Coordinates of C-alpha atoms in Angstrom, one line a residue:
M2 CA -36.9 -110.2 -6.1
G3 CA -37.4 -108.3 -2.5
R4 CA -36.6 -104.0 -4.5
L5 CA -39.0 -105.5 -7.6
I6 CA -41.4 -106.4 -4.9
S7 CA -42.0 -103.2 -2.9
L8 CA -41.5 -101.3 -6.7
A9 CA -44.8 -103.0 -7.6
L10 CA -46.3 -102.6 -4.4
L11 CA -45.7 -98.7 -4.8
L12 CA -46.7 -98.5 -8.8
M13 CA -49.7 -100.4 -6.7
A14 CA -50.3 -97.7 -4.7
Q15 CA -49.6 -94.8 -7.2
A16 CA -52.0 -96.5 -9.0
A17 CA -55.1 -96.3 -6.1
V18 CA -54.6 -92.5 -5.6
A19 CA -54.6 -91.5 -9.2
K20 CA -57.4 -93.7 -10.7
P21 CA -60.6 -94.4 -8.4
A22 CA -61.2 -98.6 -8.0
P23 CA -63.7 -98.2 -12.0
D24 CA -66.5 -100.5 -10.2
Q25 CA -66.1 -99.8 -6.6
L26 CA -70.6 -99.0 -6.0
M27 CA -71.6 -96.1 -4.4
D28 CA -73.2 -97.2 -0.5
A29 CA -74.8 -94.1 1.0
P30 CA -76.6 -95.0 4.5
V31 CA -77.5 -91.6 5.0
L32 CA -80.4 -92.4 2.1
R33 CA -81.4 -95.7 4.3
E34 CA -81.2 -94.1 7.7
A35 CA -83.4 -92.2 10.2
S36 CA -81.7 -88.7 10.5
A37 CA -81.8 -84.3 10.8
Y38 CA -81.6 -84.5 7.2
R39 CA -84.0 -84.6 4.7
F40 CA -83.1 -86.0 1.3
S41 CA -84.6 -86.0 -2.3
T42 CA -84.0 -86.4 -5.6
L43 CA -83.2 -84.5 -9.1
E44 CA -81.9 -85.4 -12.3
L45 CA -81.0 -83.9 -15.7
E46 CA -78.6 -83.9 -18.4
S47 CA -75.4 -82.2 -20.3
A48 CA -76.4 -80.3 -23.2
D49 CA -75.2 -83.0 -25.5
G50 CA -76.1 -85.8 -23.9
A51 CA -74.0 -87.9 -23.3
R52 CA -73.1 -87.1 -19.3
H53 CA -76.4 -88.2 -16.8
Y54 CA -76.4 -86.2 -13.9
R55 CA -78.0 -86.4 -10.1
I56 CA -78.5 -84.3 -7.7
W57 CA -79.3 -85.3 -3.7
L58 CA -80.8 -82.1 -2.0
G59 CA -80.4 -82.1 2.0
Q60 CA -82.0 -79.8 4.0
P61 CA -82.0 -79.8 7.4
P62 CA -85.4 -79.5 10.1
A63 CA -85.6 -74.9 9.1
V64 CA -84.3 -73.7 5.4
S65 CA -84.3 -70.3 4.8
D66 CA -82.6 -67.6 2.8
A67 CA -79.7 -67.2 5.9
S68 CA -79.4 -70.8 4.8
P69 CA -75.9 -71.7 3.8
V70 CA -76.1 -73.9 0.3
A71 CA -73.4 -76.4 0.5
Y72 CA -72.4 -77.8 -3.2
L73 CA -70.3 -81.2 -2.8
L74 CA -69.1 -82.7 -6.7
D75 CA -69.0 -86.0 -7.1
G76 CA -72.1 -86.3 -5.4
N77 CA -71.5 -90.0 -5.3
A78 CA -68.8 -90.5 -3.2
A79 CA -69.7 -87.2 -1.3
M80 CA -73.0 -89.0 -0.2
A81 CA -70.5 -92.0 1.2
A82 CA -68.7 -90.2 3.3
L83 CA -72.1 -88.9 5.4
D84 CA -73.7 -90.9 8.4
S85 CA -76.4 -90.0 9.8
Q86 CA -74.4 -88.6 13.3
G87 CA -72.9 -86.1 11.6
L88 CA -75.7 -84.7 10.2
N89 CA -77.8 -83.8 12.9
Q90 CA -74.6 -83.0 14.1
L91 CA -75.2 -80.5 11.6
A92 CA -78.6 -80.3 12.1
Q93 CA -77.9 -78.5 15.4
S94 CA -75.5 -76.3 14.7
A95 CA -75.6 -72.1 14.4
S96 CA -76.0 -72.2 10.8
P97 CA -77.2 -75.9 9.2
P98 CA -75.9 -76.1 5.7
V99 CA -78.3 -76.9 2.9
L100 CA -76.1 -79.6 1.0
V101 CA -76.5 -80.3 -2.7
A102 CA -74.0 -83.4 -4.0
V103 CA -74.1 -83.1 -7.7
G104 CA -72.7 -86.5 -9.0
Y105 CA -74.4 -89.4 -11.9
A106 CA -77.6 -91.6 -12.6
T107 CA -75.2 -94.3 -11.3
P108 CA -74.3 -97.3 -9.2
L109 CA -70.9 -96.6 -8.9
R110 CA -69.1 -94.7 -6.3
I111 CA -67.2 -92.9 -8.9
E112 CA -68.2 -92.4 -12.2
R113 CA -64.2 -91.6 -13.9
N114 CA -64.8 -90.2 -17.2
A115 CA -68.2 -88.3 -16.4
R116 CA -66.1 -85.9 -14.0
T117 CA -62.2 -86.3 -16.0
F118 CA -64.7 -84.1 -18.2
D119 CA -66.3 -82.2 -16.2
Y120 CA -63.3 -81.0 -14.1
T121 CA -60.2 -80.3 -15.8
P122 CA -60.2 -77.1 -18.2
R123 CA -59.9 -76.9 -22.3
V124 CA -56.3 -76.4 -22.6
G125 CA -55.3 -74.9 -26.0
S126 CA -57.9 -74.8 -29.4
A127 CA -57.7 -78.7 -30.4
V128 CA -60.5 -80.3 -31.2
E129 CA -60.1 -83.6 -29.0
Q130 CA -58.8 -83.0 -25.7
R131 CA -57.5 -86.2 -24.0
D132 CA -56.7 -86.3 -19.9
P133 CA -52.9 -87.1 -19.1
L134 CA -53.7 -89.9 -16.7
T135 CA -56.6 -91.1 -18.2
A136 CA -56.9 -90.9 -22.2
V137 CA -60.3 -90.3 -21.6
P138 CA -61.5 -87.1 -23.0
S139 CA -61.6 -83.8 -20.6
G140 CA -62.0 -80.0 -21.1
G141 CA -65.6 -79.7 -20.0
A142 CA -65.0 -77.5 -16.6
D143 CA -66.8 -74.7 -18.6
V144 CA -70.2 -76.4 -19.9
F145 CA -69.9 -78.0 -16.5
L146 CA -70.2 -74.4 -14.3
D147 CA -72.3 -72.9 -16.8
L148 CA -74.6 -76.1 -16.0
L149 CA -74.2 -75.3 -12.5
S150 CA -74.2 -71.8 -12.5
G151 CA -77.7 -71.8 -15.0
N152 CA -79.7 -74.9 -14.6
I153 CA -79.0 -76.8 -11.5
R154 CA -79.1 -74.2 -8.9
P155 CA -81.8 -71.9 -10.2
Q156 CA -83.6 -76.4 -9.8
V157 CA -82.1 -76.2 -6.6
N158 CA -83.4 -72.6 -5.5
Q159 CA -87.2 -73.5 -6.6
R160 CA -87.4 -76.1 -5.0
L161 CA -85.5 -75.1 -1.6
G162 CA -87.9 -71.5 -1.9
I163 CA -85.1 -69.1 -1.3
T164 CA -82.5 -66.9 -2.5
P165 CA -79.0 -68.5 -1.2
Q166 CA -77.4 -65.3 0.6
R167 CA -74.2 -67.7 1.0
Q168 CA -73.2 -70.9 -1.1
L169 CA -70.3 -73.1 -1.2
L170 CA -68.2 -75.0 -3.9
W171 CA -66.1 -78.2 -2.6
G172 CA -64.1 -80.9 -4.6
H173 CA -61.3 -83.1 -3.4
S174 CA -59.1 -84.6 -6.0
Y175 CA -60.2 -83.3 -10.5
G176 CA -62.9 -81.3 -8.4
G177 CA -60.2 -79.5 -6.2
L178 CA -58.7 -78.5 -9.3
L179 CA -62.6 -77.7 -11.1
V180 CA -63.8 -75.8 -7.1
L181 CA -59.4 -73.7 -7.7
H182 CA -60.7 -73.5 -12.0
A183 CA -64.0 -72.5 -10.7
L184 CA -62.4 -69.5 -8.6
L185 CA -59.6 -67.9 -11.3
T186 CA -62.1 -67.6 -13.5
R187 CA -65.6 -67.2 -11.9
P188 CA -65.2 -65.2 -8.3
Q189 CA -68.5 -64.3 -7.9
A190 CA -70.0 -67.0 -9.0
F191 CA -69.8 -69.1 -5.1
D192 CA -68.8 -66.8 -2.0
D193 CA -66.9 -69.3 -0.8
Y194 CA -64.6 -72.2 -2.6
A195 CA -63.1 -75.5 -0.8
A196 CA -60.2 -77.6 -3.3
A197 CA -59.0 -80.6 -1.2
S198 CA -56.7 -82.2 -2.3
P199 CA -56.9 -80.6 -6.0
S200 CA -55.1 -82.0 -8.8
L201 CA -51.8 -78.9 -9.6
W202 CA -49.6 -81.5 -11.9
W203 CA -52.5 -82.0 -14.2
N204 CA -51.2 -80.7 -17.8
Q205 CA -48.2 -79.2 -16.2
G206 CA -50.3 -77.0 -13.9
V207 CA -52.6 -75.1 -16.4
V208 CA -54.8 -74.2 -13.6
S209 CA -52.1 -72.5 -11.2
A210 CA -51.2 -69.7 -13.8
E211 CA -55.6 -69.3 -14.2
S212 CA -53.8 -67.3 -10.7
Q213 CA -52.7 -64.6 -13.0
A214 CA -55.8 -62.7 -13.9
L215 CA -57.9 -63.2 -10.7
A216 CA -57.2 -59.8 -9.3
Q217 CA -58.7 -58.1 -11.7
R218 CA -60.8 -60.5 -11.8
L219 CA -62.6 -60.1 -8.4
N220 CA -64.7 -56.6 -9.3
G221 CA -64.8 -55.4 -6.0
S222 CA -66.0 -60.1 -5.2
R223 CA -64.8 -60.9 -2.0
P224 CA -64.8 -64.6 -2.4
R225 CA -63.4 -66.7 0.1
L226 CA -60.6 -69.8 -0.4
L227 CA -60.0 -72.7 1.8
L228 CA -56.9 -75.2 0.4
M229 CA -56.8 -77.7 1.9
R230 CA -54.4 -81.1 1.6
G231 CA -52.8 -84.2 3.5
D232 CA -49.3 -84.6 4.6
L233 CA -48.9 -87.7 3.7
E234 CA -50.4 -87.6 -0.6
P235 CA -47.6 -87.6 -3.2
A236 CA -47.3 -84.4 -4.8
S237 CA -48.4 -86.1 -8.0
P238 CA -49.4 -89.1 -10.0
A239 CA -46.1 -89.5 -10.9
S240 CA -44.0 -89.2 -7.4
V241 CA -42.9 -91.8 -4.9
S242 CA -42.2 -89.8 -1.9
P243 CA -45.0 -87.9 0.1
S244 CA -45.7 -84.5 0.2
K245 CA -44.0 -84.5 3.9
E246 CA -40.3 -85.4 2.8
A247 CA -41.0 -84.1 -0.5
S248 CA -42.6 -80.7 -0.6
D249 CA -45.4 -79.9 -3.7
T250 CA -43.8 -76.9 -5.1
A251 CA -46.8 -76.0 -6.6
F252 CA -49.1 -76.3 -3.5
K253 CA -46.9 -74.2 -2.4
T254 CA -46.4 -71.4 -5.2
L255 CA -50.2 -71.0 -5.9
V256 CA -50.7 -70.9 -2.2
G257 CA -48.4 -67.4 -2.3
S258 CA -49.2 -66.4 -5.2
L259 CA -53.5 -66.3 -4.2
Q260 CA -52.6 -65.0 0.1
Q261 CA -51.1 -62.2 -2.7
V262 CA -54.4 -60.9 -4.1
H263 CA -56.6 -58.1 -2.8
G264 CA -59.6 -59.5 -1.8
L265 CA -59.5 -62.4 -1.8
Q266 CA -58.6 -64.5 1.9
V267 CA -57.0 -67.9 1.9
R268 CA -56.7 -70.3 4.3
Q269 CA -54.8 -73.7 4.3
Q270 CA -55.4 -76.1 6.2
T271 CA -52.9 -79.9 6.9
F272 CA -54.6 -83.1 7.3
A273 CA -51.9 -85.3 9.5
G274 CA -51.3 -88.8 8.7
L275 CA -54.1 -88.3 5.7
G276 CA -52.8 -89.8 2.9
H277 CA -55.1 -88.4 -0.6
G278 CA -58.0 -91.1 -1.1
P279 CA -57.7 -90.4 2.8
M280 CA -58.6 -86.7 2.4
L281 CA -62.1 -87.2 0.8
P282 CA -64.6 -87.6 3.6
A283 CA -61.4 -85.4 6.3
S284 CA -62.1 -82.4 4.0
L285 CA -66.1 -82.7 3.2
R286 CA -67.0 -83.3 7.1
Y287 CA -63.9 -80.1 7.9
T288 CA -65.6 -78.1 5.5
L289 CA -69.3 -79.0 6.7
Q290 CA -68.1 -77.9 10.3
M291 CA -66.8 -74.7 9.1
L292 CA -69.4 -73.7 7.1
S293 CA -72.1 -74.6 9.5
Q294 CA -70.1 -72.6 12.5
G295 CA -71.0 -69.8 10.0
S296 CA -67.3 -69.4 9.9
H297 CA -64.6 -69.9 7.3
A298 CA -61.1 -68.0 8.2
R299 CA -60.4 -69.9 11.8
Q300 CA -57.2 -70.5 13.1
S301 CA -56.5 -73.8 14.4
G302 CA -54.0 -76.6 14.6
S303 CA -53.6 -79.4 11.1
P304 CA -56.5 -81.8 12.0
S305 CA -56.4 -85.3 12.2
S306 CA -59.5 -87.4 9.6
S307 CA -61.3 -87.4 13.2
S308 CA -61.2 -84.2 14.3
V309 CA -64.2 -83.2 12.4
Q310 CA -67.1 -86.0 12.9

């Protein structure tokens, strides 16, 4: 009986890792508390009208072409992960970043169906593609990236009145999968790519295969990639052991292959003691700290969840 209870608890924990709570409401104190950042919103729809986006634009006290701009996927969850103290510290840094949290017009912290479609690449030629984990429609990554580059970004730049010299794309889990897909297929789209806990297991690791043609796609560009992972994360939602005990071969293989691509700067960062869920706020804080220092490739030890405030 004890073994059955343990197995049930383990399966429940796996489900929590794989599927964010569908009814968890978004709570973003930074939208009601005073800080050095000023937030405004922008709303628009997908071309087919099926997905409704809400973008939070966070501006530090001074903005110029030299200000780095960070595009944050899962914008509702990203906004909930920010805090006023951290924003005040960012505002006083060497290069305070503009924040563009790309979320959905919903009271929920995670819009599972919309993000599943937007953050997963197209596989094969089937008319309808379903997500292997949730069975909801998937495969809209390129449609979303077109919207991000061709619609959302021009509106953001117009509102800011700048032409940014440095732009970063951050995402966690399925968002990390999209960050990698964007880098591997559109390496000129951003200057920096920050993928936290990317779902490399998705569709039998299809995104890793995209790295084979990256060297040709760079075409003189020199993007930077920051790969982040907690050392207590499972290799996939089906894994029963954390990566500290069961090595995630796919992650290490991808890092190794990307480090061989001339022109791509790759940095791997491991977060001690963190599982999949806590990696979202920890990786976001760490990424923004690195960006605000005008740095990407600075070497340091593996941070804990409190390394970046």
